[in-house]
Amino acid sequence: MAAAGPGPISKSIHIPGEPSKTSTSMLETGTELIQNFAPIKNVHEHLCAFHFYAHDMTRQIETHHFCSHINEDVRQCLLYDSPEKNARLIGVEYMVSEKLFLTLPDEEKKLWHSHEYEVKSGVLFMPGIPGPIQRQGLEKVCKTYGKVFHFWQFDKGDTLPLGLPQLMMAFTVDGQLHEQLATDVQERYNYSFQEEREKRQYMSGPDYGINPLGNSWTSGKGLKTVLRETDCQRTEL
């Protein structure tokens, strides 16, 4: 049974600023016809999953990933608070294969989390994609590690991306994800974590097991971004 927690975050928080003008829309139409937006057009995959702040598991976020492959070992994802047209860009995630993760310095590994539980439990899924097709892609994700920073703390009600980017983590066992978040997502997408979980049990995680330096919060100590004043290196004129 998942822990009790806050309900879904409202997507209707007011963002300050004047409404877009007709002239702005016309300019956007013109640039869209001329520029190619190649990096954006390379996005080929929409994943829905959940993150929590690396220093505070009680703050949990439904996160929509729009991902592209750089190669077979690296993918990069733009993170939004919803899949809607007016969604807020709230962060980024990089995913790497186990092979690349194992080459990282030990201090760097602490910033990354595993995906095995997310995938095998069914809580990470591709909205609208039939199960058999999802599973083909997620077999690879199950073996990867991810590094996530969120820039917009909309769960606090921030109407702009205030403060420092914060490291996020992902769940590793049952009972961590808030019940209300889980229920809301399953109802909206007519999707069952449990049904999909049963169909994914054949999948396997990292070949060498989940590295103990990943999922650093499991040590009982979270990671929180802070600013530190230091000497500024400048080019002499």
Coordinates of N, CA and C in Angstrom, one line a residue:
M1 N 0.8 -1.2 0.0 CA 0.0 0.0 0.0 C 0.9 1.2 0.0
A2 N 0.6 2.2 -0.9 CA 1.5 3.4 -1.0 C 1.1 4.3 0.1
A3 N 2.1 5.2 0.5 CA 1.8 6.1 1.6 C 0.8 7.2 1.2
A4 N 0.1 7.7 2.2 CA -0.8 8.8 1.9 C 0.0 10.0 1.6
G5 N -0.6 10.9 0.8 CA 0.2 12.1 0.4 C -0.7 13.1 -0.3
P6 N -0.2 14.2 -0.8 CA -0.9 15.2 -1.4 C -1.5 14.8 -2.7
G7 N -2.6 15.4 -3.1 CA -3.3 15.1 -4.4 C -2.5 15.7 -5.5
P8 N -3.0 15.4 -6.8 CA -2.3 15.9 -8.0 C -2.1 17.5 -7.9
I9 N -1.0 17.9 -8.4 CA -0.8 19.4 -8.4 C -1.6 20.0 -9.5
S10 N -2.2 21.1 -9.2 CA -3.0 21.8 -10.2 C -2.2 22.3 -11.3
K11 N -2.6 22.2 -12.6 CA -1.9 22.7 -13.7 C -2.4 24.1 -14.0
S12 N -3.2 24.7 -13.2 CA -3.8 26.0 -13.5 C -3.2 27.2 -12.8
I13 N -2.0 27.0 -12.2 CA -1.3 28.1 -11.5 C -1.0 29.2 -12.5
H14 N -1.4 30.4 -12.0 CA -1.2 31.6 -12.9 C 0.3 31.9 -13.1
I15 N 0.7 32.1 -14.3 CA 2.0 32.5 -14.6 C 2.0 34.0 -15.0
P16 N 2.8 34.8 -14.3 CA 2.7 36.3 -14.6 C 3.2 36.6 -16.0
G17 N 2.6 37.7 -16.5 CA 3.0 38.1 -17.9 C 1.8 38.5 -18.7
E18 N 2.0 39.3 -19.7 CA 0.9 39.7 -20.6 C 0.5 38.5 -21.5
P19 N -0.8 38.4 -21.9 CA -1.1 37.4 -22.9 C -0.4 37.6 -24.2
S20 N -0.1 36.5 -24.9 CA 0.6 36.6 -26.2 C -0.2 37.5 -27.1
K21 N 0.5 38.4 -27.9 CA -0.1 39.2 -28.8 C -0.1 38.6 -30.2
T22 N -1.0 39.1 -31.1 CA -1.1 38.6 -32.4 C 0.2 38.7 -33.2
S23 N 0.9 39.8 -32.9 CA 2.2 40.0 -33.6 C 3.2 38.9 -33.2
T24 N 3.2 38.5 -31.9 CA 4.0 37.5 -31.5 C 3.7 36.1 -32.2
S25 N 2.4 35.8 -32.3 CA 2.0 34.6 -32.9 C 2.4 34.6 -34.4
M26 N 2.3 35.8 -35.1 CA 2.6 35.9 -36.5 C 4.1 35.6 -36.6
L27 N 4.9 36.2 -35.7 CA 6.4 36.0 -35.8 C 6.7 34.5 -35.6
E28 N 6.0 33.9 -34.6 CA 6.3 32.5 -34.4 C 6.0 31.6 -35.6
T29 N 4.9 32.0 -36.3 CA 4.5 31.2 -37.5 C 5.6 31.4 -38.6
G30 N 6.1 32.6 -38.7 CA 7.1 32.8 -39.7 C 8.4 32.1 -39.4
T31 N 8.9 32.1 -38.2 CA 10.1 31.4 -37.8 C 9.9 29.9 -37.9
E32 N 8.7 29.4 -37.6 CA 8.5 28.0 -37.7 C 8.6 27.5 -39.2
L33 N 8.3 28.3 -40.1 CA 8.4 27.9 -41.5 C 9.8 27.9 -42.0
I34 N 10.7 28.7 -41.4 CA 12.1 28.9 -41.9 C 13.1 28.1 -41.1
Q35 N 12.9 28.0 -39.8 CA 13.9 27.3 -39.0 C 13.5 25.8 -38.8
N36 N 14.5 24.9 -38.6 CA 14.2 23.5 -38.7 C 13.9 22.8 -37.3
F37 N 14.3 23.5 -36.2 CA 14.1 22.9 -34.9 C 14.5 21.4 -34.8
A38 N 15.6 21.1 -35.4 CA 16.1 19.7 -35.5 C 16.2 19.0 -34.1
P39 N 16.7 19.6 -33.0 CA 16.8 18.9 -31.8 C 15.4 18.5 -31.2
I40 N 14.4 19.5 -31.4 CA 13.1 19.2 -30.9 C 12.4 18.1 -31.7
K41 N 12.6 18.1 -33.0 CA 12.0 17.1 -33.9 C 12.6 15.7 -33.7
N42 N 13.7 15.7 -33.0 CA 14.4 14.4 -32.7 C 13.7 13.7 -31.5
V43 N 12.9 14.4 -30.8 CA 12.1 13.8 -29.7 C 11.2 12.7 -30.3
H44 N 11.3 11.5 -29.7 CA 10.5 10.4 -30.3 C 9.7 9.6 -29.3
E45 N 9.8 10.0 -28.0 CA 9.3 9.1 -27.0 C 8.7 10.0 -25.8
H46 N 7.5 9.6 -25.4 CA 6.9 10.3 -24.2 C 6.8 9.3 -23.1
L47 N 7.5 9.5 -22.0 CA 7.4 8.7 -20.8 C 6.7 9.5 -19.7
C48 N 5.8 8.8 -18.9 CA 5.3 9.4 -17.7 C 5.8 8.6 -16.5
A49 N 6.3 9.4 -15.6 CA 6.9 8.8 -14.4 C 6.8 9.8 -13.2
F50 N 7.5 9.5 -12.1 CA 7.4 10.3 -10.9 C 8.8 10.5 -10.4
H51 N 9.0 11.7 -9.9 CA 10.3 12.1 -9.2 C 10.0 12.6 -7.9
F52 N 11.0 12.5 -7.0 CA 10.9 13.2 -5.7 C 12.2 14.0 -5.5
Y53 N 12.1 15.0 -4.6 CA 13.3 15.8 -4.4 C 14.3 14.9 -3.6
A54 N 15.6 15.0 -4.0 CA 16.6 14.1 -3.4 C 16.8 14.3 -2.0
H55 N 16.3 15.5 -1.4 CA 16.5 15.7 0.0 C 15.1 15.7 0.7
D56 N 14.0 15.3 0.0 CA 12.7 15.3 0.6 C 11.7 14.4 -0.2
M57 N 11.6 13.2 0.2 CA 10.8 12.3 -0.5 C 9.3 12.6 -0.4
T58 N 8.9 13.4 0.5 CA 7.5 13.8 0.6 C 7.0 14.7 -0.5
R59 N 8.0 15.3 -1.2 CA 7.6 16.2 -2.3 C 7.8 15.4 -3.6
Q60 N 6.7 14.9 -4.1 CA 6.6 14.0 -5.3 C 5.9 14.6 -6.5
I61 N 6.5 14.4 -7.7 CA 6.1 15.1 -8.9 C 5.8 14.2 -10.0
E62 N 4.6 14.3 -10.6 CA 4.3 13.6 -11.8 C 5.1 14.3 -12.9
T63 N 5.9 13.6 -13.7 CA 6.8 14.2 -14.6 C 6.6 13.6 -16.0
H64 N 6.5 14.4 -17.0 CA 6.3 13.9 -18.4 C 7.6 14.2 -19.2
H65 N 8.2 13.1 -19.6 CA 9.5 13.1 -20.3 C 9.3 13.0 -21.8
F66 N 10.0 13.9 -22.5 CA 9.9 13.9 -24.0 C 11.4 13.7 -24.4
C67 N 11.7 12.5 -24.9 CA 13.1 12.0 -25.0 C 13.5 11.8 -26.4
S68 N 14.8 11.9 -26.6 CA 15.5 11.6 -27.8 C 16.8 10.8 -27.5
H69 N 17.2 10.0 -28.5 CA 18.4 9.2 -28.3 C 19.5 10.0 -28.9
I70 N 20.7 10.1 -28.2 CA 21.9 10.6 -28.8 C 22.6 9.4 -29.5
N71 N 22.6 8.3 -28.8 CA 23.1 7.0 -29.4 C 22.5 5.9 -28.5
E72 N 22.9 4.7 -28.7 CA 22.3 3.6 -27.9 C 22.6 3.6 -26.4
D73 N 23.6 4.4 -26.0 CA 23.9 4.5 -24.6 C 23.5 5.7 -23.9
V74 N 23.0 6.7 -24.6 CA 22.7 8.0 -24.0 C 21.4 8.5 -24.6
R75 N 20.4 8.9 -23.8 CA 19.2 9.6 -24.2 C 19.0 10.8 -23.3
Q76 N 18.4 11.9 -23.8 CA 18.1 13.1 -23.1 C 16.7 13.4 -23.2
C77 N 16.1 13.9 -22.1 CA 14.7 14.2 -22.0 C 14.4 15.6 -21.5
L78 N 13.5 16.2 -22.1 CA 12.9 17.5 -21.6 C 11.7 17.1 -20.7
L79 N 11.6 17.7 -19.5 CA 10.6 17.3 -18.5 C 9.6 18.4 -18.4
Y80 N 8.3 18.0 -18.5 CA 7.2 19.0 -18.3 C 6.3 18.5 -17.2
D81 N 5.5 19.4 -16.7 CA 4.5 19.1 -15.7 C 3.3 18.4 -16.2
S82 N 3.1 18.4 -17.5 CA 1.9 17.8 -18.1 C 2.3 17.6 -19.6
P83 N 1.5 16.8 -20.3 CA 1.7 16.7 -21.8 C 0.9 17.7 -22.6
E84 N 0.3 18.7 -21.9 CA -0.6 19.6 -22.6 C 0.2 20.7 -23.3
K85 N -0.5 21.4 -24.2 CA 0.2 22.5 -25.0 C 0.8 23.6 -24.1
N86 N 0.1 23.9 -23.0 CA 0.6 25.0 -22.1 C 1.5 24.5 -21.0
A87 N 2.0 23.2 -21.1 CA 2.8 22.6 -20.0 C 4.1 23.5 -19.7
R88 N 4.5 23.4 -18.5 CA 5.7 24.1 -18.1 C 6.9 23.2 -18.2
L89 N 8.0 23.7 -18.7 CA 9.2 23.0 -18.8 C 9.8 23.1 -17.4
I90 N 9.9 22.0 -16.7 CA 10.3 22.0 -15.3 C 11.7 21.4 -15.1
G91 N 12.3 20.7 -16.1 CA 13.6 20.1 -15.8 C 14.2 19.3 -17.0
V92 N 15.3 18.6 -16.7 CA 15.9 17.8 -17.7 C 16.3 16.5 -17.1
E93 N 16.4 15.4 -17.9 CA 16.9 14.1 -17.4 C 17.8 13.6 -18.5
Y94 N 19.0 13.1 -18.0 CA 19.9 12.3 -18.9 C 19.8 10.9 -18.5
M95 N 19.8 10.0 -19.4 CA 19.8 8.5 -19.1 C 21.0 7.9 -19.8
V96 N 21.7 7.1 -19.1 CA 22.8 6.4 -19.7 C 22.8 4.9 -19.4
S97 N 23.4 4.1 -20.2 CA 23.5 2.7 -20.0 C 24.4 2.4 -18.8
E98 N 24.2 1.2 -18.3 CA 25.0 0.7 -17.2 C 26.5 0.8 -17.6
K99 N 26.9 0.5 -18.8 CA 28.3 0.5 -19.2 C 28.8 1.9 -19.0
L100 N 28.1 3.0 -19.4 CA 28.6 4.3 -19.2 C 28.6 4.7 -17.7
F101 N 27.5 4.4 -17.0 CA 27.4 4.7 -15.6 C 28.6 4.2 -14.8
L102 N 29.0 3.0 -15.1 CA 30.1 2.4 -14.3 C 31.5 3.1 -14.6
T103 N 31.6 3.9 -15.6 CA 32.8 4.7 -15.9 C 32.8 6.0 -15.1
L104 N 31.7 6.4 -14.5 CA 31.7 7.7 -13.8 C 32.4 7.7 -12.5
P105 N 33.0 8.9 -12.1 CA 33.6 8.9 -10.8 C 32.6 8.6 -9.7
D106 N 33.1 8.1 -8.6 CA 32.2 7.7 -7.5 C 31.3 8.9 -7.0
E107 N 31.9 10.1 -6.9 CA 31.1 11.2 -6.5 C 30.0 11.6 -7.5
E108 N 30.3 11.4 -8.7 CA 29.2 11.6 -9.7 C 28.1 10.6 -9.7
K109 N 28.5 9.3 -9.4 CA 27.4 8.3 -9.4 C 26.3 8.6 -8.3
K110 N 26.7 9.3 -7.3 CA 25.7 9.7 -6.3 C 24.5 10.6 -6.8
L111 N 24.7 11.2 -7.9 CA 23.7 12.1 -8.5 C 22.7 11.3 -9.4
W112 N 22.9 10.0 -9.6 CA 22.1 9.2 -10.5 C 21.3 8.2 -9.8
H113 N 20.2 7.9 -10.4 CA 19.3 6.9 -9.9 C 19.0 5.7 -10.9
S114 N 18.6 4.6 -10.4 CA 18.3 3.4 -11.2 C 16.9 3.5 -11.7
H115 N 16.6 2.7 -12.7 CA 15.3 2.7 -13.3 C 14.6 1.3 -13.2
E116 N 15.3 0.4 -12.6 CA 14.7 -1.0 -12.6 C 13.4 -1.0 -11.9
Y117 N 13.2 -0.5 -10.7 CA 12.0 -0.6 -10.0 C 10.9 0.2 -10.8
E118 N 11.2 1.4 -11.3 CA 10.2 2.2 -12.0 C 9.6 1.4 -13.1
V119 N 10.5 0.7 -13.9 CA 10.0 0.0 -15.1 C 9.2 -1.3 -14.6
K120 N 9.8 -2.1 -13.8 CA 9.2 -3.4 -13.5 C 7.9 -3.2 -12.7
S121 N 7.8 -2.1 -11.9 CA 6.6 -1.9 -11.1 C 5.4 -1.4 -12.0
G122 N 5.8 -0.9 -13.2 CA 4.7 -0.3 -14.0 C 4.5 1.1 -13.9
V123 N 5.2 1.8 -12.9 CA 4.9 3.2 -12.7 C 5.5 4.1 -13.7
L124 N 6.5 3.6 -14.5 CA 7.0 4.4 -15.6 C 6.4 3.8 -16.9
F125 N 5.7 4.6 -17.7 CA 5.0 4.0 -18.8 C 4.9 5.1 -19.9
M126 N 4.5 4.6 -21.1 CA 4.4 5.4 -22.3 C 2.9 5.7 -22.5
P127 N 2.3 6.8 -22.2 CA 0.9 7.1 -22.4 C 0.4 6.8 -23.8
G128 N -0.6 6.0 -23.9 CA -1.3 5.8 -25.2 C -0.7 4.7 -26.0
I129 N 0.5 4.2 -25.6 CA 1.2 3.2 -26.4 C 0.8 1.8 -26.0
P130 N 0.4 0.9 -26.9 CA 0.0 -0.5 -26.4 C 1.1 -1.2 -25.7
G131 N 0.8 -2.0 -24.7 CA 1.7 -2.6 -23.8 C 2.9 -3.3 -24.5
P132 N 2.6 -4.2 -25.5 CA 3.7 -4.9 -26.1 C 4.7 -4.0 -26.7
I133 N 4.3 -2.9 -27.3 CA 5.2 -1.9 -27.9 C 6.0 -1.2 -26.8
Q134 N 5.3 -0.8 -25.7 CA 6.0 -0.2 -24.6 C 7.1 -1.1 -24.1
R135 N 6.8 -2.3 -23.9 CA 7.8 -3.2 -23.3 C 9.0 -3.4 -24.1
Q136 N 8.9 -3.3 -25.4 CA 10.1 -3.4 -26.2 C 11.1 -2.3 -25.9
G137 N 10.6 -1.1 -25.7 CA 11.5 0.0 -25.4 C 12.0 0.0 -24.0
L138 N 11.1 -0.3 -23.1 CA 11.4 -0.2 -21.6 C 12.3 -1.3 -21.2
E139 N 12.5 -2.4 -21.9 CA 13.4 -3.4 -21.6 C 14.8 -2.8 -21.5
K140 N 15.1 -1.8 -22.3 CA 16.4 -1.1 -22.3 C 16.5 -0.1 -21.1
V141 N 15.4 0.6 -21.0 CA 15.3 1.6 -19.9 C 15.6 0.9 -18.5
C142 N 15.1 -0.3 -18.4 CA 15.2 -1.0 -17.1 C 16.6 -1.1 -16.6
K143 N 17.6 -1.1 -17.6 CA 19.0 -1.3 -17.3 C 19.7 0.0 -17.1
T144 N 19.1 1.1 -17.3 CA 19.8 2.4 -17.3 C 19.8 3.1 -16.0
Y145 N 20.5 4.2 -15.9 CA 20.5 5.1 -14.8 C 20.2 6.5 -15.3
G146 N 19.5 7.3 -14.4 CA 19.1 8.7 -14.8 C 19.7 9.7 -13.9
K147 N 19.9 10.9 -14.4 CA 20.3 12.1 -13.6 C 19.3 13.2 -14.0
V148 N 18.7 13.7 -12.9 CA 17.5 14.7 -13.1 C 17.7 15.9 -12.3
F149 N 17.5 17.1 -12.9 CA 17.4 18.3 -12.2 C 16.1 19.0 -12.5
H150 N 15.3 19.4 -11.5 CA 14.1 20.2 -11.8 C 14.4 21.7 -11.5
F151 N 14.0 22.5 -12.3 CA 14.2 24.0 -12.2 C 13.0 24.8 -11.7
W152 N 11.9 24.2 -11.8 CA 10.6 24.9 -11.5 C 9.9 24.1 -10.4
Q153 N 9.9 24.7 -9.2 CA 9.3 24.0 -8.0 C 7.8 24.4 -8.0
F154 N 7.1 24.0 -9.0 CA 5.6 24.3 -9.1 C 4.8 23.6 -8.0
D155 N 5.4 22.6 -7.4 CA 4.6 21.9 -6.3 C 4.5 22.8 -5.1
K156 N 5.4 23.8 -5.0 CA 5.3 24.8 -3.9 C 4.4 25.9 -4.2
G157 N 3.9 26.0 -5.5 CA 3.1 27.1 -5.9 C 3.9 28.2 -6.6
D158 N 5.2 28.0 -6.9 CA 6.0 29.0 -7.6 C 5.4 29.2 -9.0
T159 N 5.2 30.5 -9.3 CA 4.6 30.8 -10.6 C 5.7 31.1 -11.6
L160 N 7.0 31.1 -11.2 CA 8.1 31.2 -12.1 C 9.2 30.2 -11.6
P161 N 10.2 29.9 -12.4 CA 11.2 28.9 -11.9 C 12.2 29.7 -11.0
L162 N 11.8 29.7 -9.7 CA 12.6 30.4 -8.7 C 13.6 29.5 -8.0
G163 N 14.7 30.1 -7.5 CA 15.7 29.3 -6.7 C 16.6 28.5 -7.6
L164 N 17.3 27.6 -6.9 CA 18.3 26.8 -7.5 C 17.7 25.5 -8.1
P165 N 18.3 25.0 -9.2 CA 17.9 23.7 -9.7 C 18.1 22.6 -8.6
Q166 N 17.2 21.7 -8.5 CA 17.3 20.7 -7.4 C 17.4 19.3 -8.0
L167 N 18.3 18.5 -7.4 CA 18.4 17.1 -7.8 C 17.2 16.3 -7.4
M168 N 16.8 15.5 -8.3 CA 15.6 14.6 -8.1 C 16.0 13.2 -8.1
M169 N 15.2 12.3 -7.5 CA 15.4 10.9 -7.5 C 14.2 10.2 -7.9
A170 N 14.3 8.8 -8.0 CA 13.1 8.0 -8.4 C 12.9 6.9 -7.4
F171 N 11.7 6.3 -7.4 CA 11.4 5.3 -6.4 C 12.1 4.0 -6.6
T172 N 12.3 3.2 -5.5 CA 13.0 2.0 -5.6 C 12.2 0.8 -5.1
V173 N 11.2 1.0 -4.3 CA 10.4 -0.1 -3.7 C 9.0 0.3 -3.6
D174 N 8.1 -0.6 -3.4 CA 6.7 -0.3 -3.1 C 6.5 0.5 -1.9
G175 N 5.4 1.3 -1.8 CA 5.1 2.0 -0.6 C 5.6 3.4 -0.6
Q176 N 6.5 3.8 -1.5 CA 7.0 5.1 -1.5 C 6.2 6.2 -2.3
L177 N 5.6 5.8 -3.4 CA 4.8 6.7 -4.2 C 3.4 7.0 -3.5
H178 N 3.1 8.3 -3.4 CA 1.8 8.6 -2.7 C 0.6 8.0 -3.4
E179 N -0.3 7.4 -2.6 CA -1.4 6.7 -3.2 C -2.3 7.6 -4.1
Q180 N -2.4 8.9 -3.7 CA -3.3 9.7 -4.5 C -2.7 10.1 -5.9
L181 N -1.4 10.2 -5.9 CA -0.7 10.5 -7.2 C -0.9 9.2 -8.1
A182 N -0.7 8.1 -7.5 CA -0.8 6.8 -8.3 C -2.2 6.6 -8.9
T183 N -3.2 6.9 -8.0 CA -4.6 6.7 -8.4 C -5.0 7.6 -9.5
D184 N -4.6 8.9 -9.3 CA -4.9 9.9 -10.3 C -4.4 9.6 -11.7
V185 N -3.1 9.3 -11.8 CA -2.5 9.0 -13.1 C -3.2 7.8 -13.7
Q186 N -3.4 6.7 -13.0 CA -4.0 5.5 -13.6 C -5.4 5.8 -14.1
E187 N -6.2 6.6 -13.4 CA -7.5 6.9 -13.8 C -7.5 7.8 -15.1
R188 N -6.6 8.8 -15.1 CA -6.5 9.7 -16.3 C -6.1 8.9 -17.6
Y189 N -5.2 8.0 -17.4 CA -4.7 7.3 -18.6 C -5.3 5.9 -18.8
N190 N -6.3 5.5 -18.0 CA -7.0 4.2 -18.1 C -5.9 3.1 -18.1
Y191 N -5.0 3.2 -17.1 CA -3.8 2.3 -17.1 C -3.7 1.7 -15.7
S192 N -3.2 0.5 -15.6 CA -3.0 -0.2 -14.4 C -1.6 -0.5 -14.1
F193 N -1.0 0.1 -13.0 CA 0.4 -0.3 -12.7 C 0.5 -1.8 -12.4
Q194 N -0.5 -2.3 -11.7 CA -0.4 -3.8 -11.3 C -0.5 -4.7 -12.5
E195 N -1.4 -4.4 -13.5 CA -1.5 -5.2 -14.7 C -0.2 -5.2 -15.5
E196 N 0.3 -4.0 -15.6 CA 1.6 -3.9 -16.4 C 2.7 -4.5 -15.6
R197 N 2.7 -4.4 -14.3 CA 3.8 -5.0 -13.5 C 3.9 -6.5 -13.8
E198 N 2.8 -7.1 -13.8 CA 2.7 -8.6 -14.0 C 3.3 -9.0 -15.3
K199 N 3.2 -8.1 -16.3 CA 3.7 -8.4 -17.7 C 5.1 -8.1 -17.9
R200 N 5.7 -7.4 -16.9 CA 7.1 -6.9 -17.0 C 8.1 -7.7 -16.2
Q201 N 7.6 -8.7 -15.5 CA 8.5 -9.4 -14.5 C 9.6 -10.1 -15.2
Y202 N 9.5 -10.4 -16.5 CA 10.6 -11.1 -17.2 C 11.8 -10.1 -17.4
M203 N 11.6 -8.8 -17.3 CA 12.7 -7.9 -17.5 C 13.7 -8.0 -16.5
S204 N 14.9 -7.5 -16.8 CA 16.0 -7.5 -15.9 C 16.7 -6.1 -15.8
G205 N 17.2 -5.8 -14.6 CA 17.8 -4.5 -14.4 C 19.3 -4.6 -14.8
P206 N 20.1 -3.7 -14.3 CA 21.5 -3.7 -14.7 C 22.2 -5.1 -14.5
D207 N 23.0 -5.4 -15.4 CA 23.7 -6.7 -15.4 C 24.5 -7.0 -14.2
Y208 N 25.1 -6.0 -13.6 CA 25.9 -6.1 -12.4 C 25.1 -5.8 -11.1
G209 N 23.8 -5.7 -11.2 CA 23.0 -5.3 -10.1 C 23.0 -3.8 -9.9
I210 N 22.1 -3.3 -9.1 CA 22.0 -1.8 -8.9 C 23.3 -1.4 -8.1
N211 N 24.0 -0.4 -8.7 CA 25.2 0.0 -8.0 C 24.9 0.7 -6.7
P212 N 25.6 0.4 -5.6 CA 25.3 1.0 -4.3 C 25.6 2.5 -4.2
L213 N 26.3 3.0 -5.2 CA 26.5 4.5 -5.1 C 25.4 5.3 -5.8
G214 N 24.6 4.6 -6.6 CA 23.4 5.2 -7.2 C 22.3 5.3 -6.1
N215 N 21.2 6.0 -6.4 CA 20.1 6.1 -5.4 C 20.7 6.6 -4.1
S216 N 21.5 7.6 -4.1 CA 22.2 8.0 -2.9 C 21.3 8.3 -1.6
W217 N 20.1 8.7 -1.9 CA 19.2 9.0 -0.8 C 18.9 7.8 0.1
T218 N 19.1 6.6 -0.4 CA 18.9 5.4 0.4 C 19.9 5.2 1.5
S219 N 20.9 6.0 1.5 CA 21.9 6.0 2.7 C 21.3 6.7 3.9
G220 N 20.2 7.4 3.7 CA 19.6 8.2 4.8 C 20.0 9.7 4.7
K221 N 20.9 10.0 3.8 CA 21.3 11.4 3.6 C 20.9 11.9 2.2
G222 N 20.2 13.0 2.1 CA 19.7 13.5 0.9 C 20.8 14.5 0.3
L223 N 20.6 14.9 -0.9 CA 21.4 15.8 -1.6 C 20.6 17.1 -2.0
K224 N 21.1 18.2 -1.6 CA 20.3 19.5 -1.9 C 21.3 20.5 -2.5
T225 N 20.9 21.2 -3.5 CA 21.7 22.2 -4.2 C 21.8 23.4 -3.3
V226 N 23.0 23.9 -3.1 CA 23.2 25.2 -2.4 C 24.2 26.0 -3.2
L227 N 24.2 27.4 -3.0 CA 25.2 28.3 -3.6 C 26.3 28.5 -2.6
R228 N 27.5 28.6 -3.2 CA 28.6 28.9 -2.3 C 29.5 30.0 -3.0
E229 N 29.7 31.1 -2.3 CA 30.5 32.2 -2.9 C 32.0 31.8 -3.1
T230 N 32.5 32.1 -4.2 CA 33.9 31.7 -4.5 C 34.5 32.8 -5.3
D231 N 35.9 32.8 -5.4 CA 36.5 33.8 -6.3 C 36.1 33.6 -7.7
C232 N 35.9 34.7 -8.4 CA 35.5 34.7 -9.8 C 36.7 34.7 -10.7
Q233 N 36.9 33.7 -11.5 CA 38.0 33.7 -12.4 C 37.7 34.6 -13.6
R234 N 38.6 35.6 -13.9 CA 38.3 36.6 -14.9 C 39.4 36.7 -15.9
T235 N 39.1 37.0 -17.1 CA 40.1 37.2 -18.1 C 40.7 38.6 -18.0
E236 N 42.0 38.7 -17.9 CA 42.6 40.1 -17.7 C 42.5 40.8 -19.0
L237 N 42.1 42.1 -18.9 CA 42.0 43.0 -20.1 C 43.3 43.6 -20.4

